[in-house]
Coordinates of C-alpha atoms in Angstrom, one line a residue:
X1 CA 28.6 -6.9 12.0
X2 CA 25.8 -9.6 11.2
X3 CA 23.1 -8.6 8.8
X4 CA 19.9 -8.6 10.7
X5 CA 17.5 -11.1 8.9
X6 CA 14.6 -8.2 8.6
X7 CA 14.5 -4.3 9.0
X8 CA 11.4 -2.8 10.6
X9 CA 10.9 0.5 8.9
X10 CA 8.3 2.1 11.4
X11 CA 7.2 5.9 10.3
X12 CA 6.2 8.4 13.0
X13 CA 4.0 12.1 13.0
X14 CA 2.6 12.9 15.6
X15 CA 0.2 9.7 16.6
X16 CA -0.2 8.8 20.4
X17 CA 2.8 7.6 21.9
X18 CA 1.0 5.0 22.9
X19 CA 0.3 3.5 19.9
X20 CA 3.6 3.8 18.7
X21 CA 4.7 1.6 21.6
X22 CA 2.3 -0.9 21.0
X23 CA 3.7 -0.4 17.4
X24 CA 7.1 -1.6 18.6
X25 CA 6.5 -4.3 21.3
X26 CA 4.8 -6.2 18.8
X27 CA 8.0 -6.9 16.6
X28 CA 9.9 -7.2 20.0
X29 CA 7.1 -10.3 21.3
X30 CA 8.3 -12.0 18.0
X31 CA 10.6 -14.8 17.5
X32 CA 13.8 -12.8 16.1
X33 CA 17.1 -12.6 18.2
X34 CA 18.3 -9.1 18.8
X35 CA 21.0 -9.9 15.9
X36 CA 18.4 -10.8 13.6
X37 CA 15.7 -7.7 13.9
X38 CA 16.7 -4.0 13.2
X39 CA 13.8 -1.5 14.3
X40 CA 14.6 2.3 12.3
X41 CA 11.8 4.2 13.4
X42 CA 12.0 7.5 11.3
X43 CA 10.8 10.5 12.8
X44 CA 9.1 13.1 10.5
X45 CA 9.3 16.0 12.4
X46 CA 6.8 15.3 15.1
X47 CA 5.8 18.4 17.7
X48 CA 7.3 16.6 20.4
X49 CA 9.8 13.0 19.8
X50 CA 8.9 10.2 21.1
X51 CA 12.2 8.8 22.3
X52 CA 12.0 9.9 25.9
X53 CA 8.8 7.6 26.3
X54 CA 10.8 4.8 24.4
X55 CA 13.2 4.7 26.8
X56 CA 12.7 1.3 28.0
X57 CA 13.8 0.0 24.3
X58 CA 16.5 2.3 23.5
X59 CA 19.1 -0.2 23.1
X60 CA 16.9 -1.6 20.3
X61 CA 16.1 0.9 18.1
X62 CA 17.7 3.3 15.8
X63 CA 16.0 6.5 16.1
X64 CA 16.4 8.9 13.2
X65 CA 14.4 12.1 13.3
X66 CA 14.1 14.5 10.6
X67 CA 12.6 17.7 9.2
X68 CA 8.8 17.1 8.4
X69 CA 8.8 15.9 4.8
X70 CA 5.9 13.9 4.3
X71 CA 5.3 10.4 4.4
X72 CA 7.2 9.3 1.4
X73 CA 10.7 10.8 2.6
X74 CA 10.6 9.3 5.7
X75 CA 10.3 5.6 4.3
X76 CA 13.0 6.5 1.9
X77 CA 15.3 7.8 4.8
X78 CA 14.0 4.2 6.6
X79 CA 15.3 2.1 3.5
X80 CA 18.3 4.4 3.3
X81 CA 19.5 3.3 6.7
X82 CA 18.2 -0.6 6.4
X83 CA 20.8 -3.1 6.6
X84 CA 18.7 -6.0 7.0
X85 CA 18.3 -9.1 4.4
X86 CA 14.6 -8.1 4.1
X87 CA 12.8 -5.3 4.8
X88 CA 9.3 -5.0 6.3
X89 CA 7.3 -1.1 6.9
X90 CA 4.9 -0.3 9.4
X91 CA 3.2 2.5 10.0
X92 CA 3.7 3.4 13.5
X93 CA -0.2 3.2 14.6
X94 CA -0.5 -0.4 13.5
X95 CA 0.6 -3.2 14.6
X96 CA 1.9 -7.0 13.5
X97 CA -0.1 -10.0 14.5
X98 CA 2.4 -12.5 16.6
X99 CA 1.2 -15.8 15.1
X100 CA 0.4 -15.1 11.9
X101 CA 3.9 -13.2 11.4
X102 CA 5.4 -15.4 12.7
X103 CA 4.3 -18.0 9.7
X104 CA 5.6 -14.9 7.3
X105 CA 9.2 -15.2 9.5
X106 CA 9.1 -18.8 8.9
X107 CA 8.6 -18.5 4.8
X108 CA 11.6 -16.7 4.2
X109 CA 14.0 -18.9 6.8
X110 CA 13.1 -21.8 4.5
X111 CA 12.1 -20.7 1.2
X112 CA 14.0 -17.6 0.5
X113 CA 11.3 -16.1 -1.6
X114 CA 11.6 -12.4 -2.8
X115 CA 8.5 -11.5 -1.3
X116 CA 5.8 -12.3 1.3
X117 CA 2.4 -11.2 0.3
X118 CA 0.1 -11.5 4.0
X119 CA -3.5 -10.6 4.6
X120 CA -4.8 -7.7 6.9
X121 CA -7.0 -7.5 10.0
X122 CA -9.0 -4.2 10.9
X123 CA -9.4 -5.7 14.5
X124 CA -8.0 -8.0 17.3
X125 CA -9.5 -11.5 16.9
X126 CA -8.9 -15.4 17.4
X127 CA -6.0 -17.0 14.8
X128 CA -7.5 -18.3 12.4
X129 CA -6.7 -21.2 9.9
X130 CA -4.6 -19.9 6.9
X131 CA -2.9 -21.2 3.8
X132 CA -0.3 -20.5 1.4
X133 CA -0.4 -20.6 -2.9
X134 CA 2.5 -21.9 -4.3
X135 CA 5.7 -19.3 -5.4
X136 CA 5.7 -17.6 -8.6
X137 CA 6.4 -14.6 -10.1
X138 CA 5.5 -11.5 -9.1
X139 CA 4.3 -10.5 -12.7
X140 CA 2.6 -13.9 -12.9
X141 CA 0.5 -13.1 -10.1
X142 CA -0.2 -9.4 -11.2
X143 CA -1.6 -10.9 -14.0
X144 CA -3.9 -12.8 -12.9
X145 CA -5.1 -11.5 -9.8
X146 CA -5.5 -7.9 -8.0
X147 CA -3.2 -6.7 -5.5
X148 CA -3.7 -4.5 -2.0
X149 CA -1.8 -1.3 -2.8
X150 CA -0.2 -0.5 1.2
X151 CA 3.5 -1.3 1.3
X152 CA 2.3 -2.6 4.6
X153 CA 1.4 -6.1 3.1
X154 CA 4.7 -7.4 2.0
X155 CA 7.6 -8.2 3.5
X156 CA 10.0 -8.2 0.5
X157 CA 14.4 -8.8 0.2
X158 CA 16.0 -5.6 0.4
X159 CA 18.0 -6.6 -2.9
X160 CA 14.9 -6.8 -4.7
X161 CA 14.3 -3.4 -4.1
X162 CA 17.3 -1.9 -6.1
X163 CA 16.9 2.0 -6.3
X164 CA 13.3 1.6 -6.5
X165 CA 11.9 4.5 -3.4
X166 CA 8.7 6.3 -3.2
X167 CA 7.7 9.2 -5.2
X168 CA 8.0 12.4 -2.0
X169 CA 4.9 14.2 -1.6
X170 CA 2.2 12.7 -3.0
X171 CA -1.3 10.8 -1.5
X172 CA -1.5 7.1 -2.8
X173 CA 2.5 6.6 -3.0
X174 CA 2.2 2.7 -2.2
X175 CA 0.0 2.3 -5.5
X176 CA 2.8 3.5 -7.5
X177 CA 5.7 1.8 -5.6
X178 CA 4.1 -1.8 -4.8
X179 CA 3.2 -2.5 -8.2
X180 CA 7.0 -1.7 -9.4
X181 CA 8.2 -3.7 -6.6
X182 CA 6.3 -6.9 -7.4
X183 CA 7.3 -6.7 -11.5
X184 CA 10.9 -7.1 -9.7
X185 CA 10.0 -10.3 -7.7
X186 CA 11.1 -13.7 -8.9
X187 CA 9.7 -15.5 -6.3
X188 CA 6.7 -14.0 -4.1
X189 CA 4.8 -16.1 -1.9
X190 CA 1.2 -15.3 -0.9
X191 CA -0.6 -16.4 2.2
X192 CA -4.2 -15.5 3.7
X193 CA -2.0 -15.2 7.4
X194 CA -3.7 -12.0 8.4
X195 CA -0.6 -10.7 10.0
X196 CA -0.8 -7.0 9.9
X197 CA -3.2 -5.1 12.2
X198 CA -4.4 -1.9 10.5
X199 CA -6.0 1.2 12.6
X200 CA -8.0 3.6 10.7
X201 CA -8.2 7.0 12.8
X202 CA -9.9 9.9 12.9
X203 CA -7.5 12.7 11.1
X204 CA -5.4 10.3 9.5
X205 CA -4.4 11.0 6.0
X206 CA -6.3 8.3 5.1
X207 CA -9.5 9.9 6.8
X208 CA -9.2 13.4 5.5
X209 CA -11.9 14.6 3.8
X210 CA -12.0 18.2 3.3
X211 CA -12.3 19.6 -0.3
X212 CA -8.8 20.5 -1.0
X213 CA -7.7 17.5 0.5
X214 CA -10.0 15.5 -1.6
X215 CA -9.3 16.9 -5.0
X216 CA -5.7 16.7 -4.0
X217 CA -5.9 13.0 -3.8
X218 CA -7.7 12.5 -6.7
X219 CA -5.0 14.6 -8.5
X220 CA -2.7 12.5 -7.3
X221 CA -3.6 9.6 -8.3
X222 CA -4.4 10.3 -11.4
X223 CA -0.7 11.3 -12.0
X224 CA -0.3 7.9 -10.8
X225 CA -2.0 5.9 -13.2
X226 CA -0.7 8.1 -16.1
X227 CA 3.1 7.1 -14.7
X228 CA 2.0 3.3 -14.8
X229 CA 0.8 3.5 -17.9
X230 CA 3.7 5.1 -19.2
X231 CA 6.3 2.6 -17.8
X232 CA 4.1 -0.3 -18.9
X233 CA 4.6 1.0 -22.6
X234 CA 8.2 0.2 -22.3
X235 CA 8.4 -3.4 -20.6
X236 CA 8.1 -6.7 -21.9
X237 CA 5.3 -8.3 -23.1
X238 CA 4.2 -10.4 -19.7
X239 CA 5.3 -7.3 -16.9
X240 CA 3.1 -5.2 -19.1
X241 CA 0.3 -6.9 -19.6
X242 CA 0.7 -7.3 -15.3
X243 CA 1.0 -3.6 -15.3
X244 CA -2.2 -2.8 -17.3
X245 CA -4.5 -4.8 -15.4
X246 CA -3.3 -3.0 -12.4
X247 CA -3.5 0.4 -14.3
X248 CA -7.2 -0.5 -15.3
X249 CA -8.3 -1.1 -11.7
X250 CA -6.7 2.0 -9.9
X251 CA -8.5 4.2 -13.1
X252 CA -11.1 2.0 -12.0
X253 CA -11.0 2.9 -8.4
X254 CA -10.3 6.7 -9.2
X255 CA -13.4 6.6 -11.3
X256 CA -15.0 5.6 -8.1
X257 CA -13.7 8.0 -5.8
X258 CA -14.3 11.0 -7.9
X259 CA -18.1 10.0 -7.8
X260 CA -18.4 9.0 -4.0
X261 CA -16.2 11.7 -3.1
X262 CA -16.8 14.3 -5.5
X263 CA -20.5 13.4 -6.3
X264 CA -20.3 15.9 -9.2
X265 CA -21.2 14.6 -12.6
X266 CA -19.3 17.3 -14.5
X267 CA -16.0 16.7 -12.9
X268 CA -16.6 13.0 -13.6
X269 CA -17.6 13.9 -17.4
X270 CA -14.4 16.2 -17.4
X271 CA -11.9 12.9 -15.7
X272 CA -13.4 11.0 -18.3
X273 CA -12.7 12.7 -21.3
X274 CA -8.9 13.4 -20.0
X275 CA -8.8 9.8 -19.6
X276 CA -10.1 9.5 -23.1
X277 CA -7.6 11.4 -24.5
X278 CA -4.9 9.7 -22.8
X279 CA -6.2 6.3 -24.0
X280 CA -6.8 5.2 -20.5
X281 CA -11.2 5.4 -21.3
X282 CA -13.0 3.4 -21.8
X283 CA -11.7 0.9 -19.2
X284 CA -9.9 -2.0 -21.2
X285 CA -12.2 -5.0 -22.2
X286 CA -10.9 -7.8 -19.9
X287 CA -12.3 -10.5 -17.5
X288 CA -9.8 -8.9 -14.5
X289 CA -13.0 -9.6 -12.1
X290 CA -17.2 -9.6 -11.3
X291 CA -16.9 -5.8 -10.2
X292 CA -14.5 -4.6 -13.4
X293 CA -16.9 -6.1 -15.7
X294 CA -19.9 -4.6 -14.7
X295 CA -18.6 -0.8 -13.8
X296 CA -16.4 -1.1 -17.1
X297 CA -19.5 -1.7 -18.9
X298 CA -22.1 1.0 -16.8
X299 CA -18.8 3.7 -17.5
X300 CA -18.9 2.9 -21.0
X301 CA -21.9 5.3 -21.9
X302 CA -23.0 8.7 -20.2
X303 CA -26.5 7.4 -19.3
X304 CA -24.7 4.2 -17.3
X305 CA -22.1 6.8 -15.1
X306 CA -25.8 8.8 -14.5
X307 CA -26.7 5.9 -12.7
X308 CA -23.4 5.1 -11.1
X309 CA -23.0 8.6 -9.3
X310 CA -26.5 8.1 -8.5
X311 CA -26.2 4.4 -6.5
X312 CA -22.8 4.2 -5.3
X313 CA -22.9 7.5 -2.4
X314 CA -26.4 5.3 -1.5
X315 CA -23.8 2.0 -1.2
X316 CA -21.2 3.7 0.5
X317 CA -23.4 5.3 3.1
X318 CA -25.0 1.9 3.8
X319 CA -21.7 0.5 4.6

């Protein structure tokens, strides 16, 4: 049997139907032959499956529903069953863009990079003019620049992948796995195609916000970023150097959260000092951007996170 040239890993709980459709006709309106697309839409133990409203594409799909295990074990299950030369994952209330995927399709016929890094659009609108930076590594690239955590944003070769899967279980998995990914990546190509259409709803995982749910994220994380920082002991000189400057803006970020989120000084002064002792605070004295430099040096001293957990709910809530 012919290798398809990409797998579609779409993950499914318990969204609208509808929007799970929408999900799928947009990878059917693009320019693959049936030989050359595999859909595997991985079912996580919805209330009710959608098949019976997916009728009309049956013959298309490979439907694999399982016990609910979180979202995690169901894009493991997804790259179990892939077969195709590269692998793309969707979450099954977005969407992909047709013309600017279409530029992503048209990368990999004739440049056989390891990865495709696209951009993201929150809503519908006109193309719009894109370009692409020449391939290189992706630990160059880590290096020098931030990434978007979402597994979403890159359409990568299955090969590349090796036994690398997502940790089951845990809020933030992407921020672990994309990182590893890209430190396997020869060749990545990025583009500002914004060829993925994200939906932020209401009771998403994404949108929770009760208390558990928030300190449970945070937790998470934070295990996260201790992980990182672990692995990035053990690699070579250039992937950890990469690593670190990703490790320094997600202990950025979850320095962030906890006060937006949290807007408790004592838990932040508690995080800190855990960080501290973990060698991971204060925040690492690099260039990486505008906003690292200034928060790194406002964390650096008591009085400066004062004012941070004062101004940053006011920014947020302005937004």
């Amino acid at each position: 049997m012919e290798k398809p040239l990409i797998s579609f890993i779409l993950t499914y709980y318990n969204l609208p139907v509808g929007m799970l459709r929408e999900c799928v006709e947009s990878i059917l309106a693009l320019s693959l032959r049936n030989s050359e697309r595999e859909i595997v839409i991985v079912d996580d133990g919805s209330t009710v499956s959608p098949l019976g409203s997916l009728k009309d594409y049956a013959s298309q799909l490979i439907y694999i529903r399982q016990h609910n295990q979180g979202l995690s074990q169901a894009r493991n299950t997804g790259l179990r069953m892939a077969r195709g030369e590269y692998i793309q994952i969707v979450d099954g209330d977005d969407r992909l863009i047709q013309a600017p995927y279409e530029h992503c399709i048209d990368l990999i016929r004739f440049g056989s990079p390891d990865m495709v890094m696209f951009d993201f659009a929150r809503e519908p609108s006109e193309p719009s003019p894109f370009s692409d930076l020449e391939p290189q590594s992706g630990t160059s690239y880590m290096r020098s620049h931030n990434i978007r955590g979402t597994a979403c944003g890159y359409l990568f070769r299955r090969a590349t992948l090796g036994n690398l899967r997502f940790t089951p279980r845990i809020w933030h998995e992407d921020e672990e796995f994309t990182p590893l990914l890209l430190l396997r990546a020869e060749c990545v190509v990025v583009t500002t195609a914004k060829a993925y259409l994200y939906t932020e709803r209401p009771g998403s995982i994404i949108t929770t916000r009760d208390a558990r749910s928030t300190i449970r994220r945070l937790s998470d994380l934070r295990a996260i970023i201790s992980r990182l920082n672990l692995k990035a002991d053990l690699l070579p000189e250039g992937d950890r150097q990469a690593l670190q400057r990703r490790v320094a803006q997600l202990t950025m970020d979850y320095l962030y959260n906890i006060i937006r989120q949290t807007r408790s000084l004592h838990y932040l002064e508690r995080k800190v000092s855990s960080l501290s002792r973990e060698g991971l605070f204060p925040l690492p004295d690099r260039d990486y951007s505008a906003k690292y430099v200034m928060f790194r040096r406002l964390t650096a001293s008591q009085r400066g996170r004062r004012l941070l957990a004062h101004i940053i709910p006011l920014i947020h809530k302005e937004r």
